[in-house]
PDB file of N, CA and C in Angstrom:
ATOM      1  N   MET K   1     -33.278  30.848 -44.772  1.00 62.00           N
ATOM      2  CA  MET K   1     -33.063  30.035 -45.952  1.00 62.00           C
ATOM      3  C   MET K   1     -34.232  30.317 -47.178  1.00 62.00           C
ATOM      4  N   ALA K   2     -35.208  30.255 -46.712  1.00 65.00           N
ATOM      5  CA  ALA K   2     -36.180  30.664 -47.637  1.00 65.00           C
ATOM      6  C   ALA K   2     -36.181  32.139 -48.263  1.00 65.00           C
ATOM      7  N   ALA K   3     -35.624  32.958 -47.449  1.00 71.00           N
ATOM      8  CA  ALA K   3     -35.180  34.380 -48.323  1.00 71.00           C
ATOM      9  C   ALA K   3     -34.087  34.283 -49.087  1.00 71.00           C
ATOM     10  N   GLY K   4     -33.445  33.179 -49.179  1.00 75.00           N
ATOM     11  CA  GLY K   4     -32.333  33.281 -50.086  1.00 75.00           C
ATOM     12  C   GLY K   4     -30.936  33.743 -49.410  1.00 75.00           C
ATOM     13  N   THR K   5     -30.968  33.701 -47.979  1.00 82.00           N
ATOM     14  CA  THR K   5     -29.750  34.144 -47.188  1.00 82.00           C
ATOM     15  C   THR K   5     -29.128  32.922 -46.688  1.00 82.00           C
ATOM     16  N   PRO K   6     -27.733  33.099 -46.927  1.00 87.00           N
ATOM     17  CA  PRO K   6     -26.783  31.988 -46.399  1.00 87.00           C
ATOM     18  C   PRO K   6     -26.745  31.987 -44.798  1.00 87.00           C
ATOM     19  N   VAL K   7     -26.504  31.015 -43.955  1.00 88.00           N
ATOM     20  CA  VAL K   7     -26.557  31.010 -42.716  1.00 88.00           C
ATOM     21  C   VAL K   7     -25.335  30.457 -42.482  1.00 88.00           C
ATOM     22  N   ILE K   8     -24.912  31.104 -41.035  1.00 91.00           N
ATOM     23  CA  ILE K   8     -23.793  30.470 -40.502  1.00 91.00           C
ATOM     24  C   ILE K   8     -24.215  30.128 -39.189  1.00 91.00           C
ATOM     25  N   THR K   9     -24.179  28.736 -38.925  1.00 89.00           N
ATOM     26  CA  THR K   9     -24.450  28.046 -37.404  1.00 89.00           C
ATOM     27  C   THR K   9     -23.580  27.194 -37.061  1.00 89.00           C
ATOM     28  N   THR K  10     -23.831  26.753 -35.957  1.00 89.00           N
ATOM     29  CA  THR K  10     -22.898  25.699 -35.358  1.00 89.00           C
ATOM     30  C   THR K  10     -23.072  24.403 -35.924  1.00 89.00           C
ATOM     31  N   ASP K  11     -22.022  23.237 -35.530  1.00 87.00           N
ATOM     32  CA  ASP K  11     -22.224  22.222 -36.386  1.00 87.00           C
ATOM     33  C   ASP K  11     -22.926  21.193 -35.397  1.00 87.00           C
ATOM     34  N   ALA K  12     -23.810  21.649 -34.463  1.00 82.00           N
ATOM     35  CA  ALA K  12     -24.529  20.876 -33.352  1.00 82.00           C
ATOM     36  C   ALA K  12     -25.926  20.959 -33.969  1.00 82.00           C
ATOM     37  N   GLU K  13     -26.652  19.932 -33.644  1.00 80.00           N
ATOM     38  CA  GLU K  13     -28.170  19.571 -34.119  1.00 80.00           C
ATOM     39  C   GLU K  13     -28.846  20.508 -32.931  1.00 80.00           C
ATOM     40  N   PRO K  14     -29.825  21.219 -33.655  1.00 80.00           N
ATOM     41  CA  PRO K  14     -30.603  20.641 -34.859  1.00 80.00           C
ATOM     42  C   PRO K  14     -30.386  21.365 -35.999  1.00 80.00           C
ATOM     43  N   MET K  15     -29.665  22.602 -35.785  1.00 76.00           N
ATOM     44  CA  MET K  15     -29.332  23.633 -36.967  1.00 76.00           C
ATOM     45  C   MET K  15     -28.314  22.955 -37.973  1.00 76.00           C
ATOM     46  N   SER K  16     -27.545  22.117 -37.598  1.00 77.00           N
ATOM     47  CA  SER K  16     -26.619  21.112 -38.606  1.00 77.00           C
ATOM     48  C   SER K  16     -27.373  20.290 -39.575  1.00 77.00           C
ATOM     49  N   GLU K  17     -28.781  20.340 -39.065  1.00 80.00           N
ATOM     50  CA  GLU K  17     -29.531  19.090 -40.082  1.00 80.00           C
ATOM     51  C   GLU K  17     -30.176  19.911 -41.290  1.00 80.00           C
ATOM     52  N   PHE K  18     -30.182  21.334 -41.034  1.00 84.00           N
ATOM     53  CA  PHE K  18     -30.624  22.191 -42.105  1.00 84.00           C
ATOM     54  C   PHE K  18     -29.507  22.893 -43.196  1.00 84.00           C
ATOM     55  N   ILE K  19     -28.240  23.162 -42.566  1.00 89.00           N
ATOM     56  CA  ILE K  19     -27.251  23.342 -43.282  1.00 89.00           C
ATOM     57  C   ILE K  19     -26.275  22.814 -43.943  1.00 89.00           C
ATOM     58  N   GLN K  20     -26.067  22.782 -45.058  1.00 89.00           N
ATOM     59  CA  GLN K  20     -25.159  21.933 -45.635  1.00 89.00           C
ATOM     60  C   GLN K  20     -24.050  22.647 -45.857  1.00 89.00           C
ATOM     61  N   ASN K  21     -22.707  22.415 -44.973  1.00 91.00           N
ATOM     62  CA  ASN K  21     -21.632  23.067 -45.230  1.00 91.00           C
ATOM     63  C   ASN K  21     -21.111  23.295 -46.281  1.00 91.00           C
ATOM     64  N   GLY K  22     -21.091  24.843 -46.693  1.00 90.00           N
ATOM     65  CA  GLY K  22     -20.312  24.963 -48.207  1.00 90.00           C
ATOM     66  C   GLY K  22     -21.473  25.087 -49.343  1.00 90.00           C
ATOM     67  N   ILE K  23     -22.724  24.724 -48.904  1.00 91.00           N
ATOM     68  CA  ILE K  23     -23.767  24.539 -49.977  1.00 91.00           C
ATOM     69  C   ILE K  23     -24.699  25.520 -49.754  1.00 91.00           C
ATOM     70  N   ASN K  24     -25.209  25.595 -48.574  1.00 90.00           N
ATOM     71  CA  ASN K  24     -26.327  26.698 -48.410  1.00 90.00           C
ATOM     72  C   ASN K  24     -26.019  27.546 -47.082  1.00 90.00           C
ATOM     73  N   GLY K  25     -24.859  27.406 -46.656  1.00 91.00           N
ATOM     74  CA  GLY K  25     -24.587  28.370 -45.863  1.00 91.00           C
ATOM     75  C   GLY K  25     -22.989  27.576 -45.032  1.00 91.00           C
ATOM     76  N   PHE K  26     -22.679  27.939 -43.863  1.00 93.00           N
ATOM     77  CA  PHE K  26     -21.435  27.353 -43.008  1.00 93.00           C
ATOM     78  C   PHE K  26     -21.836  26.824 -42.062  1.00 93.00           C
ATOM     79  N   LEU K  27     -21.066  25.818 -41.448  1.00 93.00           N
ATOM     80  CA  LEU K  27     -21.026  25.406 -40.050  1.00 93.00           C
ATOM     81  C   LEU K  27     -19.875  25.704 -39.467  1.00 93.00           C
ATOM     82  N   THR K  28     -19.790  26.156 -38.175  1.00 92.00           N
ATOM     83  CA  THR K  28     -18.636  26.579 -37.494  1.00 92.00           C
ATOM     84  C   THR K  28     -18.511  25.572 -36.313  1.00 92.00           C
ATOM     85  N   SER K  29     -17.333  25.173 -35.986  1.00 88.00           N
ATOM     86  CA  SER K  29     -17.163  24.314 -34.961  1.00 88.00           C
ATOM     87  C   SER K  29     -17.093  24.790 -33.430  1.00 88.00           C
ATOM     88  N   GLY K  30     -17.533  23.954 -32.522  1.00 86.00           N
ATOM     89  CA  GLY K  30     -17.652  24.689 -31.126  1.00 86.00           C
ATOM     90  C   GLY K  30     -17.973  23.405 -30.131  1.00 86.00           C
ATOM     91  N   ASN K  31     -17.868  23.661 -28.844  1.00 88.00           N
ATOM     92  CA  ASN K  31     -17.951  22.718 -28.088  1.00 88.00           C
ATOM     93  C   ASN K  31     -19.243  23.021 -27.286  1.00 88.00           C
ATOM     94  N   ILE K  32     -20.061  21.805 -27.087  1.00 87.00           N
ATOM     95  CA  ILE K  32     -21.242  21.858 -26.266  1.00 87.00           C
ATOM     96  C   ILE K  32     -20.651  22.080 -24.646  1.00 87.00           C
ATOM     97  N   THR K  33     -21.286  22.987 -23.993  1.00 88.00           N
ATOM     98  CA  THR K  33     -21.032  23.053 -22.601  1.00 88.00           C
ATOM     99  C   THR K  33     -22.274  23.379 -21.799  1.00 88.00           C
ATOM    100  N   THR K  34     -22.178  23.437 -20.632  1.00 88.00           N
ATOM    101  CA  THR K  34     -23.298  23.794 -19.575  1.00 88.00           C
ATOM    102  C   THR K  34     -22.952  24.992 -18.809  1.00 88.00           C
ATOM    103  N   TYR K  35     -23.894  25.829 -18.317  1.00 88.00           N
ATOM    104  CA  TYR K  35     -23.280  26.781 -17.444  1.00 88.00           C
ATOM    105  C   TYR K  35     -24.444  26.917 -16.239  1.00 88.00           C
ATOM    106  N   PRO K  36     -24.073  27.237 -15.058  1.00 89.00           N
ATOM    107  CA  PRO K  36     -24.650  27.471 -13.961  1.00 89.00           C
ATOM    108  C   PRO K  36     -25.960  28.204 -14.300  1.00 89.00           C
ATOM    109  N   ASN K  37     -27.241  27.687 -13.564  1.00 87.00           N
ATOM    110  CA  ASN K  37     -28.443  28.561 -13.797  1.00 87.00           C
ATOM    111  C   ASN K  37     -28.945  28.920 -15.182  1.00 87.00           C
ATOM    112  N   ILE K  38     -28.439  28.126 -16.118  1.00 85.00           N
ATOM    113  CA  ILE K  38     -28.977  27.933 -17.569  1.00 85.00           C
ATOM    114  C   ILE K  38     -29.438  26.381 -17.845  1.00 85.00           C
ATOM    115  N   ASN K  39     -30.562  26.431 -18.116  1.00 87.00           N
ATOM    116  CA  ASN K  39     -31.252  25.035 -18.179  1.00 87.00           C
ATOM    117  C   ASN K  39     -30.780  24.440 -19.771  1.00 87.00           C
ATOM    118  N   VAL K  40     -30.341  24.890 -20.451  1.00 84.00           N
ATOM    119  CA  VAL K  40     -30.248  24.477 -21.973  1.00 84.00           C
ATOM    120  C   VAL K  40     -28.656  24.424 -21.910  1.00 84.00           C
ATOM    121  N   PRO K  41     -28.108  23.365 -22.836  1.00 85.00           N
ATOM    122  CA  PRO K  41     -26.682  23.336 -23.284  1.00 85.00           C
ATOM    123  C   PRO K  41     -26.476  24.830 -24.213  1.00 85.00           C
ATOM    124  N   ALA K  42     -25.185  24.989 -24.013  1.00 86.00           N
ATOM    125  CA  ALA K  42     -24.845  26.220 -24.744  1.00 86.00           C
ATOM    126  C   ALA K  42     -23.374  25.930 -25.612  1.00 86.00           C
ATOM    127  N   ILE K  43     -23.047  26.545 -26.521  1.00 88.00           N
ATOM    128  CA  ILE K  43     -21.940  26.049 -27.536  1.00 88.00           C
ATOM    129  C   ILE K  43     -20.917  27.312 -27.697  1.00 88.00           C
ATOM    130  N   ASP K  44     -19.794  26.861 -27.107  1.00 89.00           N
ATOM    131  CA  ASP K  44     -18.748  27.550 -27.038  1.00 89.00           C
ATOM    132  C   ASP K  44     -18.106  27.557 -28.332  1.00 89.00           C
ATOM    133  N   VAL K  45     -18.192  28.647 -29.258  1.00 91.00           N
ATOM    134  CA  VAL K  45     -18.023  28.541 -30.555  1.00 91.00           C
ATOM    135  C   VAL K  45     -16.310  28.790 -30.972  1.00 91.00           C
ATOM    136  N   ASP K  46     -15.759  28.135 -31.660  1.00 92.00           N
ATOM    137  CA  ASP K  46     -14.464  28.453 -31.904  1.00 92.00           C
ATOM    138  C   ASP K  46     -14.558  29.766 -32.659  1.00 92.00           C
ATOM    139  N   ILE K  47     -13.851  30.928 -32.308  1.00 93.00           N
ATOM    140  CA  ILE K  47     -14.078  32.185 -32.732  1.00 93.00           C
ATOM    141  C   ILE K  47     -13.238  32.263 -34.329  1.00 93.00           C
ATOM    142  N   ILE K  48     -12.344  31.653 -34.140  1.00 94.00           N
ATOM    143  CA  ILE K  48     -11.133  31.760 -35.335  1.00 94.00           C
ATOM    144  C   ILE K  48     -11.942  31.044 -36.334  1.00 94.00           C
ATOM    145  N   ASP K  49     -12.777  29.959 -36.406  1.00 94.00           N
ATOM    146  CA  ASP K  49     -13.527  29.194 -37.283  1.00 94.00           C
ATOM    147  C   ASP K  49     -14.793  30.089 -37.734  1.00 94.00           C
ATOM    148  N   LEU K  50     -15.303  30.833 -36.686  1.00 94.00           N
ATOM    149  CA  LEU K  50     -16.299  31.746 -37.163  1.00 94.00           C
ATOM    150  C   LEU K  50     -15.924  32.795 -38.099  1.00 94.00           C
ATOM    151  N   LYS K  51     -14.827  33.392 -37.413  1.00 95.00           N
ATOM    152  CA  LYS K  51     -14.208  34.619 -38.283  1.00 95.00           C
ATOM    153  C   LYS K  51     -13.973  34.035 -39.822  1.00 95.00           C
ATOM    154  N   ASN K  52     -13.376  33.069 -39.996  1.00 94.00           N
ATOM    155  CA  ASN K  52     -13.153  32.606 -41.329  1.00 94.00           C
ATOM    156  C   ASN K  52     -14.292  32.167 -42.160  1.00 94.00           C
ATOM    157  N   LYS K  53     -15.407  31.584 -41.412  1.00 93.00           N
ATOM    158  CA  LYS K  53     -16.656  31.591 -42.231  1.00 93.00           C
ATOM    159  C   LYS K  53     -17.274  32.884 -42.508  1.00 93.00           C
ATOM    160  N   MET K  54     -17.074  33.691 -41.624  1.00 93.00           N
ATOM    161  CA  MET K  54     -17.601  35.228 -42.010  1.00 93.00           C
ATOM    162  C   MET K  54     -17.039  36.031 -43.083  1.00 93.00           C
ATOM    163  N   GLU K  55     -15.751  35.642 -43.302  1.00 93.00           N
ATOM    164  CA  GLU K  55     -14.963  36.187 -44.143  1.00 93.00           C
ATOM    165  C   GLU K  55     -15.206  35.546 -45.428  1.00 93.00           C
ATOM    166  N   MET K  56     -15.603  34.322 -45.489  1.00 91.00           N
ATOM    167  CA  MET K  56     -15.603  33.523 -46.599  1.00 91.00           C
ATOM    168  C   MET K  56     -17.197  34.259 -47.160  1.00 91.00           C
ATOM    169  N   ILE K  57     -18.073  34.355 -46.260  1.00 90.00           N
ATOM    170  CA  ILE K  57     -19.566  34.479 -46.829  1.00 90.00           C
ATOM    171  C   ILE K  57     -19.594  35.718 -47.296  1.00 90.00           C
ATOM    172  N   THR K  58     -18.440  36.826 -47.137  1.00 91.00           N
ATOM    173  CA  THR K  58     -18.709  38.248 -47.455  1.00 91.00           C
ATOM    174  C   THR K  58     -18.170  38.381 -49.030  1.00 91.00           C
ATOM    175  N   ASN K  59     -17.250  37.315 -49.627  1.00 90.00           N
ATOM    176  CA  ASN K  59     -17.261  37.010 -50.969  1.00 90.00           C
ATOM    177  C   ASN K  59     -18.249  36.735 -51.573  1.00 90.00           C
ATOM    178  N   GLU K  60     -18.372  37.892 -52.617  1.00 91.00           N
ATOM    179  CA  GLU K  60     -19.514  37.951 -53.427  1.00 91.00           C
ATOM    180  C   GLU K  60     -19.925  36.509 -54.030  1.00 91.00           C
ATOM    181  N   PHE K  61     -18.954  36.137 -54.637  1.00 88.00           N
ATOM    182  CA  PHE K  61     -19.130  34.672 -55.392  1.00 88.00           C
ATOM    183  C   PHE K  61     -19.904  33.646 -54.632  1.00 88.00           C
ATOM    184  N   PHE K  62     -19.131  33.680 -53.389  1.00 87.00           N
ATOM    185  CA  PHE K  62     -19.556  32.521 -52.404  1.00 87.00           C
ATOM    186  C   PHE K  62     -21.090  32.849 -51.874  1.00 87.00           C
ATOM    187  N   TYR K  63     -21.261  34.052 -51.668  1.00 90.00           N
ATOM    188  CA  TYR K  63     -22.577  34.721 -50.992  1.00 90.00           C
ATOM    189  C   TYR K  63     -23.624  34.113 -51.995  1.00 90.00           C
ATOM    190  N   ASN K  64     -23.413  34.706 -53.421  1.00 90.00           N
ATOM    191  CA  ASN K  64     -24.473  34.514 -54.350  1.00 90.00           C
ATOM    192  C   ASN K  64     -24.722  32.995 -54.671  1.00 90.00           C
ATOM    193  N   SER K  65     -23.733  32.276 -54.617  1.00 90.00           N
ATOM    194  CA  SER K  65     -23.884  30.696 -54.588  1.00 90.00           C
ATOM    195  C   SER K  65     -24.699  30.118 -53.469  1.00 90.00           C
ATOM    196  N   LEU K  66     -24.116  30.498 -52.566  1.00 90.00           N
ATOM    197  CA  LEU K  66     -25.110  30.183 -51.154  1.00 90.00           C
ATOM    198  C   LEU K  66     -26.289  30.631 -51.140  1.00 90.00           C
ATOM    199  N   ALA K  67     -26.442  31.716 -51.590  1.00 90.00           N
ATOM    200  CA  ALA K  67     -28.076  32.477 -51.613  1.00 90.00           C
ATOM    201  C   ALA K  67     -28.826  31.564 -52.420  1.00 90.00           C
ATOM    202  N   ARG K  68     -28.335  31.384 -53.707  1.00 88.00           N
ATOM    203  CA  ARG K  68     -29.113  30.646 -54.657  1.00 88.00           C
ATOM    204  C   ARG K  68     -29.721  29.244 -54.183  1.00 88.00           C
ATOM    205  N   LYS K  69     -28.570  28.495 -53.513  1.00 90.00           N
ATOM    206  CA  LYS K  69     -28.821  27.213 -53.222  1.00 90.00           C
ATOM    207  C   LYS K  69     -29.756  27.007 -52.027  1.00 90.00           C
ATOM    208  N   SER K  70     -29.190  28.200 -51.001  1.00 87.00           N
ATOM    209  CA  SER K  70     -30.318  28.131 -49.737  1.00 87.00           C
ATOM    210  C   SER K  70     -31.644  28.304 -50.025  1.00 87.00           C
ATOM    211  N   ARG K  71     -32.109  29.114 -50.914  1.00 83.00           N
ATOM    212  CA  ARG K  71     -33.320  29.205 -51.456  1.00 83.00           C
ATOM    213  C   ARG K  71     -34.024  28.005 -51.944  1.00 83.00           C
ATOM    214  N   THR K  72     -33.350  27.365 -53.004  1.00 87.00           N
ATOM    215  CA  THR K  72     -33.622  26.119 -53.608  1.00 87.00           C
ATOM    216  C   THR K  72     -33.788  24.887 -52.746  1.00 87.00           C
ATOM    217  N   ILE K  73     -32.943  25.135 -51.797  1.00 86.00           N
ATOM    218  CA  ILE K  73     -33.214  23.853 -50.884  1.00 86.00           C
ATOM    219  C   ILE K  73     -34.381  24.199 -49.852  1.00 86.00           C
ATOM    220  N   ALA K  74     -34.552  25.370 -49.551  1.00 82.00           N
ATOM    221  CA  ALA K  74     -36.039  25.856 -48.830  1.00 82.00           C
ATOM    222  C   ALA K  74     -37.220  25.385 -49.419  1.00 82.00           C
ATOM    223  N   ILE K  75     -37.174  25.767 -50.888  1.00 80.00           N
ATOM    224  CA  ILE K  75     -38.366  25.335 -51.815  1.00 80.00           C
ATOM    225  C   ILE K  75     -38.759  24.048 -51.723  1.00 80.00           C
ATOM    226  N   GLU K  76     -37.259  23.089 -52.162  1.00 80.00           N
ATOM    227  CA  GLU K  76     -37.650  21.808 -52.295  1.00 80.00           C
ATOM    228  C   GLU K  76     -38.233  21.010 -51.083  1.00 80.00           C
ATOM    229  N   LYS K  77     -37.448  21.260 -49.791  1.00 79.00           N
ATOM    230  CA  LYS K  77     -37.339  20.604 -48.676  1.00 79.00           C
ATOM    231  C   LYS K  77     -38.376  20.984 -47.994  1.00 79.00           C
ATOM    232  N   TYR K  78     -38.719  22.215 -47.502  1.00 76.00           N
ATOM    233  CA  TYR K  78     -39.449  22.888 -46.603  1.00 76.00           C
ATOM    234  C   TYR K  78     -40.552  23.453 -47.178  1.00 76.00           C
ATOM    235  N   ASP K  79     -41.340  22.939 -48.504  1.00 74.00           N
ATOM    236  CA  ASP K  79     -42.483  23.557 -48.958  1.00 74.00           C
ATOM    237  C   ASP K  79     -43.699  23.116 -48.066  1.00 74.00           C
ATOM    238  N   LEU K  80     -44.511  24.258 -47.712  1.00 76.00           N
ATOM    239  CA  LEU K  80     -45.496  23.928 -46.913  1.00 76.00           C
ATOM    240  C   LEU K  80     -46.689  22.974 -47.157  1.00 76.00           C
ATOM    241  N   GLU K  81     -46.928  23.198 -48.509  1.00 76.00           N
ATOM    242  CA  GLU K  81     -47.958  22.153 -48.803  1.00 76.00           C
ATOM    243  C   GLU K  81     -47.420  20.801 -48.889  1.00 76.00           C
ATOM    244  N   LYS K  82     -46.340  20.554 -49.566  1.00 74.00           N
ATOM    245  CA  LYS K  82     -45.747  19.389 -49.451  1.00 74.00           C
ATOM    246  C   LYS K  82     -45.790  18.635 -48.038  1.00 74.00           C
ATOM    247  N   ASN K  83     -45.121  19.526 -46.860  1.00 74.00           N
ATOM    248  CA  ASN K  83     -44.788  19.110 -45.647  1.00 74.00           C
ATOM    249  C   ASN K  83     -46.231  19.178 -44.957  1.00 74.00           C
ATOM    250  N   LYS K  84     -47.304  19.992 -45.262  1.00 79.00           N
ATOM    251  CA  LYS K  84     -48.706  19.594 -44.604  1.00 79.00           C
ATOM    252  C   LYS K  84     -49.053  18.351 -45.177  1.00 79.00           C
ATOM    253  N   LYS K  85     -49.065  17.658 -46.180  1.00 79.00           N
ATOM    254  CA  LYS K  85     -49.646  16.509 -46.523  1.00 79.00           C
ATOM    255  C   LYS K  85     -49.043  15.400 -45.899  1.00 79.00           C
ATOM    256  N   PHE K  86     -47.704  15.688 -46.025  1.00 77.00           N
ATOM    257  CA  PHE K  86     -46.849  14.854 -45.212  1.00 77.00           C
ATOM    258  C   PHE K  86     -47.214  14.431 -43.624  1.00 77.00           C
ATOM    259  N   PHE K  87     -47.296  15.805 -43.032  1.00 78.00           N
ATOM    260  CA  PHE K  87     -47.683  15.756 -41.592  1.00 78.00           C
ATOM    261  C   PHE K  87     -49.048  15.136 -41.361  1.00 78.00           C
ATOM    262  N   LEU K  88     -50.057  15.479 -42.048  1.00 82.00           N
ATOM    263  CA  LEU K  88     -51.304  14.954 -41.954  1.00 82.00           C
ATOM    264  C   LEU K  88     -51.566  13.504 -42.192  1.00 82.00           C
ATOM    265  N   GLU K  89     -50.859  12.802 -43.161  1.00 82.00           N
ATOM    266  CA  GLU K  89     -50.558  11.277 -43.388  1.00 82.00           C
ATOM    267  C   GLU K  89     -50.018  10.975 -42.189  1.00 82.00           C
ATOM    268  N   PHE K  90     -49.126  11.437 -41.763  1.00 79.00           N
ATOM    269  CA  PHE K  90     -48.242  10.843 -40.671  1.00 79.00           C
ATOM    270  C   PHE K  90     -49.241  10.812 -39.143  1.00 79.00           C
ATOM    271  N   LEU K  91     -49.825  11.971 -39.069  1.00 82.00           N
ATOM    272  CA  LEU K  91     -51.013  12.137 -38.148  1.00 82.00           C
ATOM    273  C   LEU K  91     -51.990  10.681 -38.450  1.00 82.00           C
ATOM    274  N   LYS K  92     -52.515  10.807 -39.589  1.00 81.00           N
ATOM    275  CA  LYS K  92     -53.735   9.575 -39.963  1.00 81.00           C
ATOM    276  C   LYS K  92     -53.044   8.166 -39.471  1.00 81.00           C
ATOM    277  N   GLU K  93     -51.789   7.979 -39.996  1.00 78.00           N
ATOM    278  CA  GLU K  93     -51.560   6.545 -39.400  1.00 78.00           C
ATOM    279  C   GLU K  93     -51.074   6.338 -37.934  1.00 78.00           C
ATOM    280  N   ASP K  94     -50.704   7.419 -37.428  1.00 69.00           N
ATOM    281  CA  ASP K  94     -50.281   7.422 -35.934  1.00 69.00           C
ATOM    282  C   ASP K  94     -51.475   7.150 -35.130  1.00 69.00           C
ATOM    283  N   LEU K  95     -52.773   7.714 -35.535  1.00 72.00           N
ATOM    284  CA  LEU K  95     -53.842   7.826 -34.596  1.00 72.00           C
ATOM    285  C   LEU K  95     -54.613   6.638 -35.055  1.00 72.00           C
ATOM    286  N   GLN K  96     -54.555   5.818 -36.129  1.00 68.00           N
ATOM    287  CA  GLN K  96     -55.074   4.735 -36.189  1.00 68.00           C
ATOM    288  C   GLN K  96     -54.768   3.581 -35.437  1.00 68.00           C
TER     289      GLN K  96
END
C-alpha cells in the first residue's frame, strides 16, 4: 500500500481491515477451512471472483485510481511517527 500498489486479498481478517474493496484494492471471497497437519486456517478462494478482480485491476483507470488511494490511505493511517506516538501513549497508560 505504501508503495501505491493496489492489493487483492481475501475478505477475511486481518487483511480485510486494511483494504477497502474498490477503494485501495479488492477483496475476494473465499471459505475459511482447515487442513490436516497445517496449524493455521487457510482460505479456499473463489477462483472466479479472484479472476474477475485480477481483470479489473489490470484496467488502467482502475489501477491508477486504486494506486493513488492506496498510497493516500497508507500515509494517512499508517504513518510511522503518528503511530509511534499513539503506541507510546498506549504503553504509558497500560503500564500505570
